[in-house]
Short mmCIF file of C-alpha atoms and ligand atoms in Angstrom, two decimals:
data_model
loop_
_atom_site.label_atom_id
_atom_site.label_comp_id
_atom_site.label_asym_id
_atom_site.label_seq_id
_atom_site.Cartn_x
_atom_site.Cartn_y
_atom_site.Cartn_z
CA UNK A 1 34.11 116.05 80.91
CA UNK A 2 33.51 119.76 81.61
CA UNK A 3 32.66 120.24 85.40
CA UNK A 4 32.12 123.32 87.40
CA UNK A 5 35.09 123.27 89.84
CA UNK A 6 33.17 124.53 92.35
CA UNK A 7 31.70 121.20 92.48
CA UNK A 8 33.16 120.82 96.45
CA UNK A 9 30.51 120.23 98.93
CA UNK A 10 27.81 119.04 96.87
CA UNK A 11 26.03 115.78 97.71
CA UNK A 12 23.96 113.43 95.61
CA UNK A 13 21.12 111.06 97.09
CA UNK A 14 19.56 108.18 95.47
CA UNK A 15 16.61 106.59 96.88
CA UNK A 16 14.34 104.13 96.03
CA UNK A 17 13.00 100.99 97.03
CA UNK A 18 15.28 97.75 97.05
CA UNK A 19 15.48 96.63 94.04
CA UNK A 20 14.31 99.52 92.10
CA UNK A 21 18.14 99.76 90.43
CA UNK A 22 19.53 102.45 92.37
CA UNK A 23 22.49 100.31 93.34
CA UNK A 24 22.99 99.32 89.46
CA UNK A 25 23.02 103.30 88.99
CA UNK A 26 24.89 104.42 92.04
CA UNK A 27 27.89 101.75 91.41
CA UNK A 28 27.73 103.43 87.35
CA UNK A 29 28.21 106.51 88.65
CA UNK A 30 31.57 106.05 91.22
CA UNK A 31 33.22 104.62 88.01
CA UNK A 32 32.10 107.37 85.62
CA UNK A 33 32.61 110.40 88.13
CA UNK A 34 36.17 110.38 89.38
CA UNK A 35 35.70 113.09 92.55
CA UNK A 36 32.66 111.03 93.49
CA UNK A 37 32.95 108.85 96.46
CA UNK A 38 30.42 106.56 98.09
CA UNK A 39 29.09 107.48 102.04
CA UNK A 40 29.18 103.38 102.96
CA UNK A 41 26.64 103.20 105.57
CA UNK A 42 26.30 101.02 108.53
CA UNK A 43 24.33 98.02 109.00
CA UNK A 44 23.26 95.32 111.37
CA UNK A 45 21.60 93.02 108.76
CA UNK A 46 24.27 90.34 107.60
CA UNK A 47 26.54 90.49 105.20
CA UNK A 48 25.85 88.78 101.69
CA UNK A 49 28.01 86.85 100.04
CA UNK A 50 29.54 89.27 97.38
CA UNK A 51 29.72 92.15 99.90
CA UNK A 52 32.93 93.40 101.79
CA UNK A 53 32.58 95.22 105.02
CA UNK A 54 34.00 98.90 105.16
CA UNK A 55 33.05 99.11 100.89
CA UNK A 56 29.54 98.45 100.81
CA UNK A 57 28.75 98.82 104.58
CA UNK A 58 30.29 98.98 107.86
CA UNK A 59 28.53 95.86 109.33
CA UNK A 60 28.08 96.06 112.81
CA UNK A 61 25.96 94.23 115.60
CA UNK A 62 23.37 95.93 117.32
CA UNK A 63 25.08 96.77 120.20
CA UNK A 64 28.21 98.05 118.29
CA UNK A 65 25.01 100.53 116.52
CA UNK A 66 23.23 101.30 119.45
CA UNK A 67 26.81 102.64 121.26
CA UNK A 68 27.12 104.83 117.90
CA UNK A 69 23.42 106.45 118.14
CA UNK A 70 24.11 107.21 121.85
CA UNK A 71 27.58 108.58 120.66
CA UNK A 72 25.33 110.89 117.78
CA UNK A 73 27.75 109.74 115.08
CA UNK A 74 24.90 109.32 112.64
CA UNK A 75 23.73 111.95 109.95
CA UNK A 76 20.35 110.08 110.06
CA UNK A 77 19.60 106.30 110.82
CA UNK A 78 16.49 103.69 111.23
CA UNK A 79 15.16 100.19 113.05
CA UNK A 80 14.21 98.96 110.03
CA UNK A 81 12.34 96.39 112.30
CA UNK A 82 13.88 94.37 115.50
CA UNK A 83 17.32 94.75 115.39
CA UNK A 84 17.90 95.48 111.62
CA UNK A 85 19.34 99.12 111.76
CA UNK A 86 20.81 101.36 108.69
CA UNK A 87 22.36 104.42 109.09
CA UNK A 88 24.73 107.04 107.43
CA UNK A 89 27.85 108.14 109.43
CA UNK A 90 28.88 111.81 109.96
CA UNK A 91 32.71 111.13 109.99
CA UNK A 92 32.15 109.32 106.19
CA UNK A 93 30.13 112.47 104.83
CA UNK A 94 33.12 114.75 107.12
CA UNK A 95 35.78 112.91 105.33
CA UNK A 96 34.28 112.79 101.76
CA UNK A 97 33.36 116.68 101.63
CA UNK A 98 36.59 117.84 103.58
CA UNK A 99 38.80 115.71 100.71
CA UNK A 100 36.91 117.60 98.06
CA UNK A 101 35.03 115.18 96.91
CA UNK A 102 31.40 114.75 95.95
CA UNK A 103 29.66 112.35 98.69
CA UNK A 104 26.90 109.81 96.63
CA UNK A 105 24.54 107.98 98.90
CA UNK A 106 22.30 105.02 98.42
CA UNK A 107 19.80 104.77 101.21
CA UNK A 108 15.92 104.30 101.79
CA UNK A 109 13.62 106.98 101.66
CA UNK A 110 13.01 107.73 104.95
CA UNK A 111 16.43 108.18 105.51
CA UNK A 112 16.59 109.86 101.78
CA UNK A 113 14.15 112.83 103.39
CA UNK A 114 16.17 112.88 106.47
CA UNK A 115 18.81 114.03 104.83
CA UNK A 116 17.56 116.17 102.61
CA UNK A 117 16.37 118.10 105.69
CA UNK A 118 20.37 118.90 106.61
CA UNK A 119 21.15 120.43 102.85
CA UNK A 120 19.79 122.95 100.70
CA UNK A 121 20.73 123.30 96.90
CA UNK A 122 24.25 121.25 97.12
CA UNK A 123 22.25 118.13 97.71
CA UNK A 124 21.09 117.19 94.30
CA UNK A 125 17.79 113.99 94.99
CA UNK A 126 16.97 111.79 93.17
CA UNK A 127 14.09 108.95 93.53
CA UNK A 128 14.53 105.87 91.12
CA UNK A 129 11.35 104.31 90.70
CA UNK A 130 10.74 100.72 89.31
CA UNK A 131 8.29 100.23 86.80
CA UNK A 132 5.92 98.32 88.54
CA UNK A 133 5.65 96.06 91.92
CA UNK A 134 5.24 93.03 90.06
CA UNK A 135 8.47 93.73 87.74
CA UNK A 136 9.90 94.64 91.36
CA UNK A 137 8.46 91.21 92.73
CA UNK A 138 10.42 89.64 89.46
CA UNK A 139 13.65 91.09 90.02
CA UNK A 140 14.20 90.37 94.04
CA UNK A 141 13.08 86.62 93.35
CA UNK A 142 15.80 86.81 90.63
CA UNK A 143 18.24 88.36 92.46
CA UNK A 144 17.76 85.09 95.07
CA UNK A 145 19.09 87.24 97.91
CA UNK A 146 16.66 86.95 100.64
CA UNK A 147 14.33 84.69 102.35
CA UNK A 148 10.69 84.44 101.92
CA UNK A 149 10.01 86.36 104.77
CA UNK A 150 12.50 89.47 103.65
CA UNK A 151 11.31 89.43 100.41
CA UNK A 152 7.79 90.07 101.40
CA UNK A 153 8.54 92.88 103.99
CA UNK A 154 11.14 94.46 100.95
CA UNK A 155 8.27 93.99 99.07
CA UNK A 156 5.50 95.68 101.39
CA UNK A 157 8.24 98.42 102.40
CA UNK A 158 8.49 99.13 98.63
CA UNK A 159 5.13 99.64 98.09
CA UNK A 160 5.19 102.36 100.81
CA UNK A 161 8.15 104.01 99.46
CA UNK A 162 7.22 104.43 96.25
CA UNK A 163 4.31 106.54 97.29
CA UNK A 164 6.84 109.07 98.35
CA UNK A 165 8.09 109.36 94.93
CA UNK A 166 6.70 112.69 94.57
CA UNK A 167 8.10 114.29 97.78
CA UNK A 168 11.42 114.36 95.30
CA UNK A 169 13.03 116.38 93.04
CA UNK A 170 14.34 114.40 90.25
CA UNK A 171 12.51 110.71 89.65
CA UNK A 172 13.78 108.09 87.55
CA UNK A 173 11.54 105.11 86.50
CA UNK A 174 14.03 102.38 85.42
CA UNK A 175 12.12 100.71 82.80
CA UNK A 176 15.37 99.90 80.49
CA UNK A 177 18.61 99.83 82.53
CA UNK A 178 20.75 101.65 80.20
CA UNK A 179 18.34 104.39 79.74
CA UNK A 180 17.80 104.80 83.42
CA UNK A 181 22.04 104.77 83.74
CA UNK A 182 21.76 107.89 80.97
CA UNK A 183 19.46 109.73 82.64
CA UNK A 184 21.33 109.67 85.83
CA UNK A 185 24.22 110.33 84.42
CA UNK A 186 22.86 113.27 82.57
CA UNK A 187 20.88 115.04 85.83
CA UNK A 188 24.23 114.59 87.66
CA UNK A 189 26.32 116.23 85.27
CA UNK A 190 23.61 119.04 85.34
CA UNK A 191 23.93 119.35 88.94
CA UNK A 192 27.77 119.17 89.03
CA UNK A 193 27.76 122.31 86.38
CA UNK A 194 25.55 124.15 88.88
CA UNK A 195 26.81 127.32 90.12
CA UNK A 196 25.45 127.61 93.89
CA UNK A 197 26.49 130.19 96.37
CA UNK A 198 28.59 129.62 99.14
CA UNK A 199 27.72 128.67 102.58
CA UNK A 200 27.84 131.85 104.13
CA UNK A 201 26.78 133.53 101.22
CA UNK A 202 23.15 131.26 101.37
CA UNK A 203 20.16 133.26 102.97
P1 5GP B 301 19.99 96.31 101.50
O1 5GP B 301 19.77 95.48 102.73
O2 5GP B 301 19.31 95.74 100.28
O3 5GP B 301 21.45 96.61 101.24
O4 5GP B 301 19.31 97.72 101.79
C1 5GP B 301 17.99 97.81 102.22
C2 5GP B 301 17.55 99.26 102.18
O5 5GP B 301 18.25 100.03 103.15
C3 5GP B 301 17.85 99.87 100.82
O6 5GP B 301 16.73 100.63 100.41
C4 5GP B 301 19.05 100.72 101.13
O7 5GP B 301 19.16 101.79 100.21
C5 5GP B 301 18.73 101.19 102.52
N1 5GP B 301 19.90 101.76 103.20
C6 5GP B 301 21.19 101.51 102.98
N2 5GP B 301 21.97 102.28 103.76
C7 5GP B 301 21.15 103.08 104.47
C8 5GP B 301 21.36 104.13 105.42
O8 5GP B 301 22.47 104.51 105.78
N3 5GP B 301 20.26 104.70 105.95
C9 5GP B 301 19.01 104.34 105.57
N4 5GP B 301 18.00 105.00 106.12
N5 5GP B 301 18.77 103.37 104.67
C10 5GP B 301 19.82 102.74 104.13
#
């Protein structure tokens, strides 16, 4: 695999609406990409059964979240509704970019734009769409994960999101899995080749 070395400090976000794929993709990508590392969020909602806490999220009550906003130890985070809060951590993106490694996230869209705002051209974005909301409707009810009542606000908070598709650079609609896997692995290696100035060198 020929990569730029100068690969340090860049960031890659996928976004997309809950089961769009982006978590299919994003898990692809840590085993294909060794210097890429994944910025596990934190969460309130509860844990699901094939989920460890500190890998896929730091799971954390509300009050344990709340003590971290007042603290300002998030890059960018969200009430989903009562109670159910997501948010990215500063010391995970700190720890990822100051090892040298590339920091992936996986995270909604407003969050997605949040954190765009923070980056310029080392933050490569990337908006995985899913063919349809029915197909969408299919694969949550497949995926038996969530309760009537989360299913239909995933479903109504996907419909939203993927009106933002366009406020992205890169979009990805994930028709056929493997195809959609390709592509992202094609735009990343793209962006990883990517000369960009430094920091201080940036107007
Ligand atoms: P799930 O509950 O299915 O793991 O995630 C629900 C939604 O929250 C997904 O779209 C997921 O990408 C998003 N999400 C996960 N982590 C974060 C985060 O740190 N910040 C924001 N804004 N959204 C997140």
């Amino acid at each position: 695999m020929k990569i730029n070395p100068n690969y340090q400090h860049k960031l890659i976000l996928f976004c997309g609406p809950s089961g769009s794929g982006k978590t299919t993709i994003v898990h692809h990508l840590l085993k294909k990409f060794p210097m890429m590392r994944f910025s596990v969020s934190a969460t309130t909602r509860p844990k699901r059964e094939n989920e460890t806490d500190g890998i896929d999220y730091h799971f954390l009550s509300p009050e344990e979240f709340r003590a971290k906003i007042a603290n300002n130890e998030f890059l960018e985070w969200e009430e989903v509704y009562k109670d159910r809060y997501y948010g990215s951590l500063k010391s995970e993106v700190d720890r990822i970019l100051n090892e040298g490694n590339i920091a992936l996230f996986d995270i909604d869209v407003v969050g997605g734009l949040n954190i765009r705002k923070n980056y310029g051209r080392q933050l490569l974005d990337v908006f995985v769409m899913p063919p349809s909301v029915d197909e969408l409707h299919k694969r949550l009810v497949a995926r038996a994960t969530e309760d009537e009542e989360s299913l239909r606000k995933r479903l109504d908070k996907a419909e939203e999101e993927m009106h933002a598709a366009f406020q992205f650079n890169h979009v990805i609609v994930n028709i056929d899995l493997q195809k959609a896997i390709q592509e992202a692995e094609d735009k990343v290696l793209a962006f990883l080749e990517e000369e960009f100035p430094e920091p201080d060198e940036a107007e």
